[in-house]
Amino acid sequence: MSTKVDIAIIGGGLNGLVTGAYLAKTGRSVTIFEQSDSVGGTMSTVEIGPGFRGPAALDSIDLVHPSIIEDLNLRQNGLRMIRGGGLILASSSGRGLYLDSASSLSDQIASFSQIDEKAFLELDAFLARIGKALDPVLTRPLKNPKTDGLSGAFDLMKVGWALRKLGQREMPEALRFLPMTVQDVLDERFESEYLKAMIAATALKGSWLAPRSAGSAYGLLHHNPHWAKGLNRTTIFAEGGPGALSDAVAAAARSAGASIRTDARVTKIIVEAGLCTGLTLESGEHIQADRIISALDPRTTFESLTGQDWLDPDFMERVRQIRSHGSVAIVRLALDRAPQFTCAPEGSESISGRIQIGDSLQYIEKAFDAAKYGQIPDAPLLMASIPSIMDPTLAPTGKHVMIIWAATMPSQLREGNWDDEKEALGDRIVGILDQHAPGLRASVVHRQVETPADLQKRFGLTNGCIYHVDLALDQLLYMRPIPGWFRYDTPIERLHLCGAGVHPGGAGTGLSGKCAAEHIARL
Amino acid sequence: MKKYDAIIIGAGHNGLICAAYLAKAGKSVLVLERRHLVGGATVTEEIYPGFKYTVCSYVVSLFRPQIISDLNLPSHGFELLPLDGTLSPMLNGDYLMRWHDSGDTRRELMRHSSKDAEAYDRFGQLMYHLAMTVRPMLSTAAPSPTSLSPANLKLLRSIASEFGKKEEYLFDLAKLMTMSSADFVEQYFETPVLQGTLSASGVIGTFMGPRSPGSAYVMLHHYMGEIDGQFRAWGFPRGGMGSVAEAIASSARSFGAEIRTEAPIDQILIKNGTALGVVLEGGEEIYAKTTVSSVDPNRTFLKMIDPVHLDPEFVSQIGRFKFRGSSGKVNLSLDALPEFACLDGIRKRGESTDPYLSGGMSISPSIDYVERAYDDAKYGQFSRRPYMDIILPSMIDPSMAPPGKHVMSIFVQYAPYDLSAAGGWPANSEAFGDTVIDTLAEYIPNLKEIILHRQVVTPWDMEQTFGLTGGNIFHGELTLDQLFFLRPTPGSSGYSTPVRGLFTCGSGSHPGGGVMGAPGQLAAKEILGGAK
């Protein structure tokens, strides 16, 4: 059995869907193949227990680029955005930090430190200024200054000019900032350990970096982009869970004429004489395609799908050199009542935003120390949210769902394996939460634990790396995912990449998919 | 009263080189040194009778050949003896020996991994090309991306065209600048002891572990010396490191420079934003058209200059320039040759172990070993099991110790300047020495029996005795945010400073530390160029 399509997209996660929707809007015939029974990948909603639904992996939709929401009419396609509330930083001392959403973050910071309030505003404004100056390279496809001639050179000049406009003082400061460690950036500016830990966690989220890793400062920029209101923002959830965002993109794609096939796992990309011609599905079905775009990570694409017959050994060496570290385990809980954190005031507002366990840079660094040696840290950095507080559609009345990112986890355990450790990890994480929100353990009615190994299996992520390719300085811009291959093309003709592993990289912005579509639409 | 053309503060190798170049150009030059001898951290001292210690720096790896010839150093007694390879002992009784001869190294690597033996050549080639790509940056001042001055644009263009010639290596260079040394070497090799030893060169003098991004550049920085052609640029100077400084001093004097020791500076004299000279601690004032500081930026700008003469913004930039000292030294006098357990087999066969002991010895059995050593330091402790880079100077130059006896130079990392233990370094220096000896004795069983004398140099000592702020051997860490036009600050990276007539020429300026001499040479060039 053989079917023919014009453009086949492998993977119906956020980026695959965005690429599909944009290309369909240009009038091309697009078919998206998704292995699971629903779209969204890491940006989807799953059942946690009967009547309880919650995020599969990413919990909020803060960072989605506004142009995508607008271009794809996501609101008309069913997306409803809900603003979350306060920030809790629970400390082992029992005190911690609580910032509510009723007044601005900076006002509340001023109540414990004038220095930190000033520093917070300055850092936020600084990130916004560099972010805007770098906008042409951080939100657009990169041009090749050599092959794109004038227009390529012009783009770089625009960035150079924007950087120069930062001024004699700030331009060197911006260049100094990017390769720094987030610890140095924060130590130079802030005095409150709690606040430093809270800001650092935003920079390190999901990455294989510790506060003292050079280049982690770039994470501040990547995860606090100016379009999402930077550091000074509240969390944004999608009503119905993050899957609602993917569903809205899928609806936009369909209405532009794309078709989406779920339960359609691609097992092979067929390459003949250096040209890709089609796909094979797990069912054995053969699909002919004029052009194939893989939203999967580059290692999976080239190591498992294409075969290496038509790839240069040097290119494959570069593929193998890509560093993809899973560093996150996910715990989803169904709770029969709302938890009460000791460091936050009573009431649902206090738990309607972000919750962090990990109260100092040293805490985070030590957690990462264990992960470096393939061990599970005793005290991991936890980042959690309870989306059902603001979104009652996710759980029965009075009951709640909680999702916890246990960061600073190793992709592979040096001793033992993840399957054996998984439930113990769940126990430990619930135990830690229970210390900060007494009674939480007793309120758990369902629990799901997904280790980096599970994320690899479930979403097809190499090593469970949610960004496909580590967000590290040597794997960004012209080097993402492979030095020189930053243009969504591959050595195989008519095969392209559009997932989080390509420029500008993941974190739920949808920009990798959008940029890929922009490039491919011109071909 | 005599007014000099230039006063140089500090007679370390960079200060002396700058002085020599200025004197050679016909300037009247006075070098002022706080200690009783020249050399700074490039000294040989006979701390224990008959045994000469290379107290701080212990090998010459990056010294610019151009300087050696410009200053006629060989005729002033400078002679470099080759270090023939690196021994990395392992606790299981085996070892890895990398010889100067690539064929020998290949055979040795084959014992560990044929894949690594294969990759070693590729790695060497790549590092060679990367070093050649970066090298032009070491021979010129760092261009600033903010300035549109014609001189700066010319510099940018020449660097860009040098890079253009090496286009195929630019991506690898970009990776090397941003990766961790561990990730970088893991791309090529699988043998833990080889990975450990190679990646350890990326952490020397820097408060980073092999898994810290950015450490790969430091590895290249150390690799560069080997590249400069011949073994001459990578070795041990006859007579110890002090003879490097003495040769430069002698060359400087031959060009007419004056050198005064035991002349500590109290302050740099500044009037209306212009440096006029210096005031010595005794109150003596000495005037010069140009004042050049070879001491680190922290001492220069925050200790020797009244802050009223500086823009507060500049002061705060200098204040946050990172000087986290991370290393110490232990120097030993030995009654006999140390017997490495891993060389037992060679001794049993009746062969000499001398060739194995005439190069460097590196205690770096794996990346994890070095990384764990760093983990201790992050939290304010010296490493319980430190990384060590060792040489036996007396094996290379027998004049360093009495016949049959030896001196051992042990570079130790990590020894964080900010020690959390009670009493700080003065109270813990001997405990640090004990830890070093205990760890090393695991590899050298007879070590404790043959020690005649031990000198422990902590980061605190380096600051107190040698004036290195924070005990940092490079006058500021070699991290990407402190290199090139950012070293030490965007406004003072070109050897000139915000104070008219005041220049810097030490390792805190581009291109940075190591016994390289480039900052001293380039500063002299800048000063002479500006005077025209």
mmCIF file with all atom_site columns, N, CA and C in Angstrom, chain A residues 153-205:
data_model
loop_
_atom_site.group_PDB
_atom_site.id
_atom_site.type_symbol
_atom_site.label_atom_id
_atom_site.label_alt_id
_atom_site.label_comp_id
_atom_site.label_asym_id
_atom_site.label_entity_id
_atom_site.label_seq_id
_atom_site.pdbx_PDB_ins_code
_atom_site.Cartn_x
_atom_site.Cartn_y
_atom_site.Cartn_z
_atom_site.occupancy
_atom_site.B_iso_or_equiv
_atom_site.pdbx_formal_charge
_atom_site.auth_seq_id
_atom_site.auth_comp_id
_atom_site.auth_asym_id
_atom_site.auth_atom_id
_atom_site.pdbx_PDB_model_num
ATOM 1   N N  . ALA A 1 153 ? 24.884 39.238 4.772  1.00 0.00 ? 153 ALA A N  1
ATOM 2   C CA . ALA A 1 153 ? 25.761 40.192 5.438  1.00 0.00 ? 153 ALA A CA 1
ATOM 3   C C  . ALA A 1 153 ? 24.934 41.298 6.094  1.00 0.00 ? 153 ALA A C  1
ATOM 4   N N  . PHE A 1 154 ? 23.848 41.678 5.410  1.00 0.00 ? 154 PHE A N  1
ATOM 5   C CA . PHE A 1 154 ? 23.011 42.756 5.913  1.00 0.00 ? 154 PHE A CA 1
ATOM 6   C C  . PHE A 1 154 ? 22.393 42.386 7.264  1.00 0.00 ? 154 PHE A C  1
ATOM 7   N N  . ASP A 1 155 ? 21.935 41.122 7.374  1.00 0.00 ? 155 ASP A N  1
ATOM 8   C CA . ASP A 1 155 ? 21.348 40.684 8.641  1.00 0.00 ? 155 ASP A CA 1
ATOM 9   C C  . ASP A 1 155 ? 22.347 40.790 9.787  1.00 0.00 ? 155 ASP A C  1
ATOM 10  N N  . LEU A 1 156 ? 23.580 40.349 9.502  1.00 0.00 ? 156 LEU A N  1
ATOM 11  C CA . LEU A 1 156 ? 24.588 40.423 10.552 1.00 0.00 ? 156 LEU A CA 1
ATOM 12  C C  . LEU A 1 156 ? 24.897 41.882 10.896 1.00 0.00 ? 156 LEU A C  1
ATOM 13  N N  . MET A 1 157 ? 24.891 42.731 9.870  1.00 0.00 ? 157 MET A N  1
ATOM 14  C CA . MET A 1 157 ? 25.165 44.138 10.139 1.00 0.00 ? 157 MET A CA 1
ATOM 15  C C  . MET A 1 157 ? 24.072 44.752 11.011 1.00 0.00 ? 157 MET A C  1
ATOM 16  N N  . LYS A 1 158 ? 22.838 44.284 10.754 1.00 0.00 ? 158 LYS A N  1
ATOM 17  C CA . LYS A 1 158 ? 21.730 44.804 11.568 1.00 0.00 ? 158 LYS A CA 1
ATOM 18  C C  . LYS A 1 158 ? 21.954 44.474 13.044 1.00 0.00 ? 158 LYS A C  1
ATOM 19  N N  . VAL A 1 159 ? 22.383 43.247 13.293 1.00 0.00 ? 159 VAL A N  1
ATOM 20  C CA . VAL A 1 159 ? 22.630 42.859 14.679 1.00 0.00 ? 159 VAL A CA 1
ATOM 21  C C  . VAL A 1 159 ? 23.792 43.658 15.245 1.00 0.00 ? 159 VAL A C  1
ATOM 22  N N  . GLY A 1 160 ? 24.844 43.768 14.443 1.00 0.00 ? 160 GLY A N  1
ATOM 23  C CA . GLY A 1 160 ? 25.999 44.552 14.871 1.00 0.00 ? 160 GLY A CA 1
ATOM 24  C C  . GLY A 1 160 ? 25.582 45.975 15.221 1.00 0.00 ? 160 GLY A C  1
ATOM 25  N N  . TRP A 1 161 ? 24.735 46.541 14.369 1.00 0.00 ? 161 TRP A N  1
ATOM 26  C CA . TRP A 1 161 ? 24.278 47.900 14.587 1.00 0.00 ? 161 TRP A CA 1
ATOM 27  C C  . TRP A 1 161 ? 23.418 47.988 15.844 1.00 0.00 ? 161 TRP A C  1
ATOM 28  N N  . ALA A 1 162 ? 22.527 47.016 16.010 1.00 0.00 ? 162 ALA A N  1
ATOM 29  C CA . ALA A 1 162 ? 21.673 47.013 17.204 1.00 0.00 ? 162 ALA A CA 1
ATOM 30  C C  . ALA A 1 162 ? 22.518 46.891 18.467 1.00 0.00 ? 162 ALA A C  1
ATOM 31  N N  . LEU A 1 163 ? 23.562 46.050 18.380 1.00 0.00 ? 163 LEU A N  1
ATOM 32  C CA . LEU A 1 163 ? 24.434 45.908 19.542 1.00 0.00 ? 163 LEU A CA 1
ATOM 33  C C  . LEU A 1 163 ? 25.180 47.210 19.812 1.00 0.00 ? 163 LEU A C  1
ATOM 34  N N  . ARG A 1 164 ? 25.643 47.844 18.731 1.00 0.00 ? 164 ARG A N  1
ATOM 35  C CA . ARG A 1 164 ? 26.351 49.111 18.909 1.00 0.00 ? 164 ARG A CA 1
ATOM 36  C C  . ARG A 1 164 ? 25.458 50.161 19.540 1.00 0.00 ? 164 ARG A C  1
ATOM 37  N N  . LYS A 1 165 ? 24.179 50.087 19.164 1.00 0.00 ? 165 LYS A N  1
ATOM 38  C CA . LYS A 1 165 ? 23.246 51.079 19.711 1.00 0.00 ? 165 LYS A CA 1
ATOM 39  C C  . LYS A 1 165 ? 23.064 50.926 21.222 1.00 0.00 ? 165 LYS A C  1
ATOM 40  N N  . LEU A 1 166 ? 23.444 49.753 21.746 1.00 0.00 ? 166 LEU A N  1
ATOM 41  C CA . LEU A 1 166 ? 23.399 49.586 23.197 1.00 0.00 ? 166 LEU A CA 1
ATOM 42  C C  . LEU A 1 166 ? 24.374 50.554 23.869 1.00 0.00 ? 166 LEU A C  1
ATOM 43  N N  . GLY A 1 167 ? 25.350 51.000 23.104 1.00 0.00 ? 167 GLY A N  1
ATOM 44  C CA . GLY A 1 167 ? 26.257 52.004 23.640 1.00 0.00 ? 167 GLY A CA 1
ATOM 45  C C  . GLY A 1 167 ? 27.624 51.456 23.975 1.00 0.00 ? 167 GLY A C  1
ATOM 46  N N  . GLN A 1 168 ? 28.572 52.373 24.097 1.00 0.00 ? 168 GLN A N  1
ATOM 47  C CA . GLN A 1 168 ? 29.965 52.028 24.398 1.00 0.00 ? 168 GLN A CA 1
ATOM 48  C C  . GLN A 1 168 ? 30.075 51.234 25.696 1.00 0.00 ? 168 GLN A C  1
ATOM 49  N N  . ARG A 1 169 ? 29.160 51.482 26.599 1.00 0.00 ? 169 ARG A N  1
ATOM 50  C CA . ARG A 1 169 ? 29.263 50.843 27.895 1.00 0.00 ? 169 ARG A CA 1
ATOM 51  C C  . ARG A 1 169 ? 28.585 49.480 27.867 1.00 0.00 ? 169 ARG A C  1
ATOM 52  N N  . GLU A 1 170 ? 27.390 49.447 27.243 1.00 0.00 ? 170 GLU A N  1
ATOM 53  C CA . GLU A 1 170 ? 26.593 48.229 27.380 1.00 0.00 ? 170 GLU A CA 1
ATOM 54  C C  . GLU A 1 170 ? 26.942 47.158 26.360 1.00 0.00 ? 170 GLU A C  1
ATOM 55  N N  . MET A 1 171 ? 27.477 47.555 25.208 1.00 0.00 ? 171 MET A N  1
ATOM 56  C CA . MET A 1 171 ? 27.794 46.527 24.226 1.00 0.00 ? 171 MET A CA 1
ATOM 57  C C  . MET A 1 171 ? 28.855 45.551 24.748 1.00 0.00 ? 171 MET A C  1
ATOM 58  N N  . PRO A 1 172 ? 29.997 46.069 25.275 1.00 0.00 ? 172 PRO A N  1
ATOM 59  C CA . PRO A 1 172 ? 30.946 45.105 25.840 1.00 0.00 ? 172 PRO A CA 1
ATOM 60  C C  . PRO A 1 172 ? 30.315 44.313 26.983 1.00 0.00 ? 172 PRO A C  1
ATOM 61  N N  . GLU A 1 173 ? 29.447 44.991 27.730 1.00 0.00 ? 173 GLU A N  1
ATOM 62  C CA . GLU A 1 173 ? 28.792 44.322 28.858 1.00 0.00 ? 173 GLU A CA 1
ATOM 63  C C  . GLU A 1 173 ? 27.942 43.149 28.355 1.00 0.00 ? 173 GLU A C  1
ATOM 64  N N  . ALA A 1 174 ? 27.253 43.351 27.234 1.00 0.00 ? 174 ALA A N  1
ATOM 65  C CA . ALA A 1 174 ? 26.428 42.288 26.659 1.00 0.00 ? 174 ALA A CA 1
ATOM 66  C C  . ALA A 1 174 ? 27.303 41.135 26.202 1.00 0.00 ? 174 ALA A C  1
ATOM 67  N N  . LEU A 1 175 ? 28.429 41.445 25.570 1.00 0.00 ? 175 LEU A N  1
ATOM 68  C CA . LEU A 1 175 ? 29.308 40.380 25.095 1.00 0.00 ? 175 LEU A CA 1
ATOM 69  C C  . LEU A 1 175 ? 29.976 39.655 26.255 1.00 0.00 ? 175 LEU A C  1
ATOM 70  N N  . ARG A 1 176 ? 30.218 40.399 27.330 1.00 0.00 ? 176 ARG A N  1
ATOM 71  C CA . ARG A 1 176 ? 30.805 39.784 28.510 1.00 0.00 ? 176 ARG A CA 1
ATOM 72  C C  . ARG A 1 176 ? 29.784 38.852 29.177 1.00 0.00 ? 176 ARG A C  1
ATOM 73  N N  . PHE A 1 177 ? 28.539 39.276 29.140 1.00 0.00 ? 177 PHE A N  1
ATOM 74  C CA . PHE A 1 177 ? 27.473 38.562 29.846 1.00 0.00 ? 177 PHE A CA 1
ATOM 75  C C  . PHE A 1 177 ? 27.247 37.154 29.284 1.00 0.00 ? 177 PHE A C  1
ATOM 76  N N  . LEU A 1 178 ? 27.175 37.034 27.948 1.00 0.00 ? 178 LEU A N  1
ATOM 77  C CA . LEU A 1 178 ? 26.723 35.781 27.352 1.00 0.00 ? 178 LEU A CA 1
ATOM 78  C C  . LEU A 1 178 ? 27.513 34.544 27.786 1.00 0.00 ? 178 LEU A C  1
ATOM 79  N N  . PRO A 1 179 ? 28.851 34.602 27.820 1.00 0.00 ? 179 PRO A N  1
ATOM 80  C CA . PRO A 1 179 ? 29.558 33.388 28.243 1.00 0.00 ? 179 PRO A CA 1
ATOM 81  C C  . PRO A 1 179 ? 29.722 33.235 29.757 1.00 0.00 ? 179 PRO A C  1
ATOM 82  N N  . MET A 1 180 ? 29.118 34.098 30.542 1.00 0.00 ? 180 MET A N  1
ATOM 83  C CA . MET A 1 180 ? 29.357 34.019 31.993 1.00 0.00 ? 180 MET A CA 1
ATOM 84  C C  . MET A 1 180 ? 28.590 32.875 32.641 1.00 0.00 ? 180 MET A C  1
ATOM 85  N N  . THR A 1 181 ? 28.884 32.656 33.906 1.00 0.00 ? 181 THR A N  1
ATOM 86  C CA . THR A 1 181 ? 28.073 31.721 34.674 1.00 0.00 ? 181 THR A CA 1
ATOM 87  C C  . THR A 1 181 ? 26.932 32.520 35.291 1.00 0.00 ? 181 THR A C  1
ATOM 88  N N  . VAL A 1 182 ? 25.784 31.874 35.431 1.00 0.00 ? 182 VAL A N  1
ATOM 89  C CA . VAL A 1 182 ? 24.650 32.596 36.002 1.00 0.00 ? 182 VAL A CA 1
ATOM 90  C C  . VAL A 1 182 ? 24.962 32.971 37.450 1.00 0.00 ? 182 VAL A C  1
ATOM 91  N N  . GLN A 1 183 ? 25.771 32.150 38.106 1.00 0.00 ? 183 GLN A N  1
ATOM 92  C CA . GLN A 1 183 ? 26.156 32.476 39.479 1.00 0.00 ? 183 GLN A CA 1
ATOM 93  C C  . GLN A 1 183 ? 26.911 33.807 39.538 1.00 0.00 ? 183 GLN A C  1
ATOM 94  N N  . ASP A 1 184 ? 27.874 33.984 38.636 1.00 0.00 ? 184 ASP A N  1
ATOM 95  C CA . ASP A 1 184 ? 28.626 35.242 38.647 1.00 0.00 ? 184 ASP A CA 1
ATOM 96  C C  . ASP A 1 184 ? 27.716 36.427 38.326 1.00 0.00 ? 184 ASP A C  1
ATOM 97  N N  . VAL A 1 185 ? 26.828 36.235 37.369 1.00 0.00 ? 185 VAL A N  1
ATOM 98  C CA . VAL A 1 185 ? 25.902 37.319 37.015 1.00 0.00 ? 185 VAL A CA 1
ATOM 99  C C  . VAL A 1 185 ? 25.089 37.725 38.240 1.00 0.00 ? 185 VAL A C  1
ATOM 100 N N  . LEU A 1 186 ? 24.599 36.734 38.978 1.00 0.00 ? 186 LEU A N  1
ATOM 101 C CA . LEU A 1 186 ? 23.726 37.041 40.109 1.00 0.00 ? 186 LEU A CA 1
ATOM 102 C C  . LEU A 1 186 ? 24.525 37.524 41.319 1.00 0.00 ? 186 LEU A C  1
ATOM 103 N N  . ASP A 1 187 ? 25.683 36.890 41.570 1.00 0.00 ? 187 ASP A N  1
ATOM 104 C CA . ASP A 1 187 ? 26.503 37.329 42.704 1.00 0.00 ? 187 ASP A CA 1
ATOM 105 C C  . ASP A 1 187 ? 26.952 38.781 42.549 1.00 0.00 ? 187 ASP A C  1
ATOM 106 N N  . GLU A 1 188 ? 27.182 39.185 41.299 1.00 0.00 ? 188 GLU A N  1
ATOM 107 C CA . GLU A 1 188 ? 27.614 40.570 41.087 1.00 0.00 ? 188 GLU A CA 1
ATOM 108 C C  . GLU A 1 188 ? 26.505 41.564 41.415 1.00 0.00 ? 188 GLU A C  1
ATOM 109 N N  . ARG A 1 189 ? 25.253 41.090 41.389 1.00 0.00 ? 189 ARG A N  1
ATOM 110 C CA . ARG A 1 189 ? 24.149 42.044 41.478 1.00 0.00 ? 189 ARG A CA 1
ATOM 111 C C  . ARG A 1 189 ? 23.285 41.933 42.719 1.00 0.00 ? 189 ARG A C  1
ATOM 112 N N  . PHE A 1 190 ? 23.043 40.696 43.176 1.00 0.00 ? 190 PHE A N  1
ATOM 113 C CA . PHE A 1 190 ? 22.010 40.492 44.208 1.00 0.00 ? 190 PHE A CA 1
ATOM 114 C C  . PHE A 1 190 ? 22.601 40.109 45.547 1.00 0.00 ? 190 PHE A C  1
ATOM 115 N N  . GLU A 1 191 ? 21.835 40.346 46.603 1.00 0.00 ? 191 GLU A N  1
ATOM 116 C CA . GLU A 1 191 ? 22.281 39.904 47.925 1.00 0.00 ? 191 GLU A CA 1
ATOM 117 C C  . GLU A 1 191 ? 21.427 38.777 48.485 1.00 0.00 ? 191 GLU A C  1
ATOM 118 N N  . SER A 1 192 ? 20.184 38.646 48.065 1.00 0.00 ? 192 SER A N  1
ATOM 119 C CA . SER A 1 192 ? 19.327 37.608 48.637 1.00 0.00 ? 192 SER A CA 1
ATOM 120 C C  . SER A 1 192 ? 19.573 36.267 47.948 1.00 0.00 ? 192 SER A C  1
ATOM 121 N N  . GLU A 1 193 ? 19.967 35.282 48.760 1.00 0.00 ? 193 GLU A N  1
ATOM 122 C CA . GLU A 1 193 ? 20.211 33.942 48.221 1.00 0.00 ? 193 GLU A CA 1
ATOM 123 C C  . GLU A 1 193 ? 18.939 33.373 47.598 1.00 0.00 ? 193 GLU A C  1
ATOM 124 N N  . TYR A 1 194 ? 17.813 33.611 48.252 1.00 0.00 ? 194 TYR A N  1
ATOM 125 C CA . TYR A 1 194 ? 16.545 33.072 47.749 1.00 0.00 ? 194 TYR A CA 1
ATOM 126 C C  . TYR A 1 194 ? 16.256 33.589 46.340 1.00 0.00 ? 194 TYR A C  1
ATOM 127 N N  . LEU A 1 195 ? 16.430 34.899 46.211 1.00 0.00 ? 195 LEU A N  1
ATOM 128 C CA . LEU A 1 195 ? 16.122 35.501 44.924 1.00 0.00 ? 195 LEU A CA 1
ATOM 129 C C  . LEU A 1 195 ? 17.076 34.996 43.850 1.00 0.00 ? 195 LEU A C  1
ATOM 130 N N  . LYS A 1 196 ? 18.356 34.856 44.230 1.00 0.00 ? 196 LYS A N  1
ATOM 131 C CA . LYS A 1 196 ? 19.337 34.336 43.279 1.00 0.00 ? 196 LYS A CA 1
ATOM 132 C C  . LYS A 1 196 ? 18.936 32.938 42.829 1.00 0.00 ? 196 LYS A C  1
ATOM 133 N N  . ALA A 1 197 ? 18.517 32.106 43.782 1.00 0.00 ? 197 ALA A N  1
ATOM 134 C CA . ALA A 1 197 ? 18.142 30.729 43.433 1.00 0.00 ? 197 ALA A CA 1
ATOM 135 C C  . ALA A 1 197 ? 16.937 30.729 42.500 1.00 0.00 ? 197 ALA A C  1
ATOM 136 N N  . MET A 1 198 ? 16.010 31.644 42.774 1.00 0.00 ? 198 MET A N  1
ATOM 137 C CA . MET A 1 198 ? 14.784 31.694 41.976 1.00 0.00 ? 198 MET A CA 1
ATOM 138 C C  . MET A 1 198 ? 15.090 32.117 40.533 1.00 0.00 ? 198 MET A C  1
ATOM 139 N N  . ILE A 1 199 ? 15.949 33.112 40.389 1.00 0.00 ? 199 ILE A N  1
ATOM 140 C CA . ILE A 1 199 ? 16.280 33.580 39.047 1.00 0.00 ? 199 ILE A CA 1
ATOM 141 C C  . ILE A 1 199 ? 17.149 32.539 38.326 1.00 0.00 ? 199 ILE A C  1
ATOM 142 N N  . ALA A 1 200 ? 18.098 31.945 39.066 1.00 0.00 ? 200 ALA A N  1
ATOM 143 C CA . ALA A 1 200 ? 18.983 30.951 38.447 1.00 0.00 ? 200 ALA A CA 1
ATOM 144 C C  . ALA A 1 200 ? 18.172 29.785 37.904 1.00 0.00 ? 200 ALA A C  1
ATOM 145 N N  . ALA A 1 201 ? 17.147 29.371 38.649 1.00 0.00 ? 201 ALA A N  1
ATOM 146 C CA . ALA A 1 201 ? 16.359 28.216 38.208 1.00 0.00 ? 201 ALA A CA 1
ATOM 147 C C  . ALA A 1 201 ? 15.711 28.492 36.855 1.00 0.00 ? 201 ALA A C  1
ATOM 148 N N  . THR A 1 202 ? 15.330 29.745 36.615 1.00 0.00 ? 202 THR A N  1
ATOM 149 C CA . THR A 1 202 ? 14.732 30.041 35.308 1.00 0.00 ? 202 THR A CA 1
ATOM 150 C C  . THR A 1 202 ? 15.762 29.875 34.195 1.00 0.00 ? 202 THR A C  1
ATOM 151 N N  . ALA A 1 203 ? 17.030 30.192 34.517 1.00 0.00 ? 203 ALA A N  1
ATOM 152 C CA . ALA A 1 203 ? 18.071 30.099 33.488 1.00 0.00 ? 203 ALA A CA 1
ATOM 153 C C  . ALA A 1 203 ? 18.465 28.660 33.209 1.00 0.00 ? 203 ALA A C  1
ATOM 154 N N  . LEU A 1 204 ? 18.361 27.818 34.235 1.00 0.00 ? 204 LEU A N  1
ATOM 155 C CA . LEU A 1 204 ? 18.900 26.462 34.127 1.00 0.00 ? 204 LEU A CA 1
ATOM 156 C C  . LEU A 1 204 ? 17.842 25.456 33.728 1.00 0.00 ? 204 LEU A C  1
ATOM 157 N N  . LYS A 1 205 ? 16.599 25.892 33.683 1.00 0.00 ? 205 LYS A N  1
ATOM 158 C CA . LYS A 1 205 ? 15.473 24.982 33.511 1.00 0.00 ? 205 LYS A CA 1
ATOM 159 C C  . LYS A 1 205 ? 15.682 23.961 32.388 1.00 0.00 ? 205 LYS A C  1
#
